[in-house]
PDB file of C-alpha atoms in Angstrom:
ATOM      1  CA  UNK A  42      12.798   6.204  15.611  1.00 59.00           C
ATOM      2  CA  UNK A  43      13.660   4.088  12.606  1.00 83.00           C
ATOM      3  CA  UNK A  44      12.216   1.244  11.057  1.00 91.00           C
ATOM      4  CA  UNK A  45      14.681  -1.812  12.272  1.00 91.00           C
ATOM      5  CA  UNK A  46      16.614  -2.334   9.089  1.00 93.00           C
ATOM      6  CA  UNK A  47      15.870  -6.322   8.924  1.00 94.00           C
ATOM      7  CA  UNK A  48      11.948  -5.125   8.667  1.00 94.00           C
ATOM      8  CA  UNK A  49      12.446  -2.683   6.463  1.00 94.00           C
ATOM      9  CA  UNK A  50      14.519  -5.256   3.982  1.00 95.00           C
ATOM     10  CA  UNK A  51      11.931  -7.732   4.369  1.00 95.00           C
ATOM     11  CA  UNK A  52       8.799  -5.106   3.754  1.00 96.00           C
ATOM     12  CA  UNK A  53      10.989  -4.117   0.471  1.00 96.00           C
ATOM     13  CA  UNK A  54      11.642  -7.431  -0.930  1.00 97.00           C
ATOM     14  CA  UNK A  55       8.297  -8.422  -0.259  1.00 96.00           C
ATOM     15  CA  UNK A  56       6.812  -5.219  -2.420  1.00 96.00           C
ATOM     16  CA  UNK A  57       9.779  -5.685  -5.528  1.00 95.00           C
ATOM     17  CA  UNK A  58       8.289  -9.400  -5.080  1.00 95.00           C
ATOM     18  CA  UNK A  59       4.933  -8.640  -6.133  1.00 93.00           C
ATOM     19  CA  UNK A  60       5.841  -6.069  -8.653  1.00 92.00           C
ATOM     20  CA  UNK A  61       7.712  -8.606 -10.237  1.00 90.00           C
ATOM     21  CA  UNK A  62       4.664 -11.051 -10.413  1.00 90.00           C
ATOM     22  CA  UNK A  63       1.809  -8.314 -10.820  1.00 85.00           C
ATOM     23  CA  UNK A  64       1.009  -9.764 -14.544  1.00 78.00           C
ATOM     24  CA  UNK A  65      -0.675 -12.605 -12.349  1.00 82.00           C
ATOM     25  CA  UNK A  66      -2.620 -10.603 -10.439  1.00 74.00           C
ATOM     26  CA  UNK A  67      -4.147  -8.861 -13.282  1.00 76.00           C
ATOM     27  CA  UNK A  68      -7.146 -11.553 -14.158  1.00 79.00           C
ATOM     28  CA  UNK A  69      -8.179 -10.965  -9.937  1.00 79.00           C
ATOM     29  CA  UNK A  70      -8.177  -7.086 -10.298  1.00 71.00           C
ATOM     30  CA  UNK A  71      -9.732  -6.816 -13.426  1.00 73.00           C
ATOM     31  CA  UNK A  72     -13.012  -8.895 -11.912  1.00 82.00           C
ATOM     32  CA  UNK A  73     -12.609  -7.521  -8.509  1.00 79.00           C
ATOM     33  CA  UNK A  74     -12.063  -3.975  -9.994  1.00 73.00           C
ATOM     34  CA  UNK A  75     -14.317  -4.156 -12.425  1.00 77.00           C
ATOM     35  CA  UNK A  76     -15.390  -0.249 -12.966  1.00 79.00           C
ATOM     36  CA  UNK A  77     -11.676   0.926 -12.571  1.00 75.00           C
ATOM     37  CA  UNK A  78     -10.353   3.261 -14.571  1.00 77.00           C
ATOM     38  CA  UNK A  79      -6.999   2.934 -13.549  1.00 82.00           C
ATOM     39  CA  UNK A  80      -5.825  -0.600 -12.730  1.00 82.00           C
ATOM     40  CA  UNK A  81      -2.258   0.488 -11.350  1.00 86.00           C
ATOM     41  CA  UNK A  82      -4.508   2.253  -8.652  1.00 85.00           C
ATOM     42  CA  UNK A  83      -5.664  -1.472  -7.825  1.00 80.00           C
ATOM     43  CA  UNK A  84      -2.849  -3.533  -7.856  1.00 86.00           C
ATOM     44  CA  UNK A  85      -0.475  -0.564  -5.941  1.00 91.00           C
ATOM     45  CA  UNK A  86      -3.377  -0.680  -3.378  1.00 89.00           C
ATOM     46  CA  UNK A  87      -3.036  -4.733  -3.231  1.00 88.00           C
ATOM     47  CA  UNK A  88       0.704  -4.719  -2.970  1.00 93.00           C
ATOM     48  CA  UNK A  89       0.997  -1.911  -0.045  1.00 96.00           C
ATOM     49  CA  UNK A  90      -1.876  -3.842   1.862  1.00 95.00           C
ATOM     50  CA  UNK A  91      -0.145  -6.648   1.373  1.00 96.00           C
ATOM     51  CA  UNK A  92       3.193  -5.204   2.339  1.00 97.00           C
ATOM     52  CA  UNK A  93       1.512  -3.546   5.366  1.00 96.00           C
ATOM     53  CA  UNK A  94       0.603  -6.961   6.857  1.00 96.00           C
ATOM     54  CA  UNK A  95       4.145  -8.151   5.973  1.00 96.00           C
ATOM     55  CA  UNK A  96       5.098  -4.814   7.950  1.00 96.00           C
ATOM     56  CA  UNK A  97       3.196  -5.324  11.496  1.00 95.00           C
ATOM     57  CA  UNK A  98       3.597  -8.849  11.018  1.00 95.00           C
ATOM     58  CA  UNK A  99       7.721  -8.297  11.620  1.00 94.00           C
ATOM     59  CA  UNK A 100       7.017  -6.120  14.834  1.00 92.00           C
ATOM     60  CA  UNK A 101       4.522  -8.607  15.905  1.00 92.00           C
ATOM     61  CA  UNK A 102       7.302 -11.308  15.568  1.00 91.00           C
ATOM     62  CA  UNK A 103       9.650  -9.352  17.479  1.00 89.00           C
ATOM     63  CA  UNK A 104       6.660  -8.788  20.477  1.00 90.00           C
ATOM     64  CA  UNK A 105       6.757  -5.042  19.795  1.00 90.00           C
ATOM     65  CA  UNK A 106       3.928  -2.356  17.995  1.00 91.00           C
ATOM     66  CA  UNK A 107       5.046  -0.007  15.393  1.00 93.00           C
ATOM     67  CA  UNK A 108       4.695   3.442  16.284  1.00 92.00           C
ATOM     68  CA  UNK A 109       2.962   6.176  14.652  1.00 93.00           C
ATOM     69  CA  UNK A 110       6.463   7.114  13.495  1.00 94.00           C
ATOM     70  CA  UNK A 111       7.070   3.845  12.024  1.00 94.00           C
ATOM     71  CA  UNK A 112       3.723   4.107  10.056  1.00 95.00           C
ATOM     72  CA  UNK A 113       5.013   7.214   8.261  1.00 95.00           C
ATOM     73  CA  UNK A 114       8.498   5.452   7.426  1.00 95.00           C
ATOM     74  CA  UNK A 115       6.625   2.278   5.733  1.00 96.00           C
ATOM     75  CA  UNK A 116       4.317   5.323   3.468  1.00 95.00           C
ATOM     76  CA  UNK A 117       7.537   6.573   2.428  1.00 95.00           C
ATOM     77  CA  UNK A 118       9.145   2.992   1.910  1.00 95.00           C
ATOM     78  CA  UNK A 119       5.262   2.238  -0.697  1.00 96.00           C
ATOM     79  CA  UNK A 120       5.800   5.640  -2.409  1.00 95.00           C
ATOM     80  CA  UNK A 121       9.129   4.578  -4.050  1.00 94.00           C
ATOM     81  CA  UNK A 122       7.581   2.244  -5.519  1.00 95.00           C
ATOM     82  CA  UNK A 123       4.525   3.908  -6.660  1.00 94.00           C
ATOM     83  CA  UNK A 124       5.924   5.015 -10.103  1.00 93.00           C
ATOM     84  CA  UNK A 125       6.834   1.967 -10.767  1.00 91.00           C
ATOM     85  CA  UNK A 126       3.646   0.205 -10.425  1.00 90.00           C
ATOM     86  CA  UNK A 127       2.188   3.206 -13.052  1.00 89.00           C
ATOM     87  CA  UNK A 128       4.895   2.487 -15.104  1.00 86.00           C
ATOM     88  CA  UNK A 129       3.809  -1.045 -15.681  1.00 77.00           C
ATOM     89  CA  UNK A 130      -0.014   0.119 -17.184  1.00 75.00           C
ATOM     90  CA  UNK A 131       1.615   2.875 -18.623  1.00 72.00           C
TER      91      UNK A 131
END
């Protein structure tokens, strides 16, 4: 089964969202990552946590539960956008 496509638009925008603001989030992973050698590690990890809550939060709103299936199709919706992230520290 597929990700609805109104949750999956609404998990991407949400993710190119904070990509596109990720310079303010820098000051709060430096301090909360302090011993990081790789920051893009640390704000990819806050964006995709992020976007995960965005994720259940759209079944949840539609009284339904995301399936294991559904779970794998959001990991390969956050890996596009993985090199991107990398490509911002690079």
């Amino acid at each position: 089964m597929a990700i609805p496509l109104d949750v999956e638009e609404f998990v991407e925008k949400h993710i190119k969202l904070m990509i596109s603001q990720t310079e303010t989030y820098l000051p709060f992973i430096k301090v909360a990552f302090p011993y990081s050698n790789n920051v893009a590690d640390g704000v990819y990890n806050l964006i995709i946590g992020s976007a995960l809550s965005v994720f259940v939060n759209q079944f949840a709103m539609k009284m339904k539960y995301p399936t294991a299936d559904d779970f794998t199709e959001f990991g390969k919706i956050a890996l596009k956008y993985r090199d991107q992230v990398d490509q911002f520290f690079a």
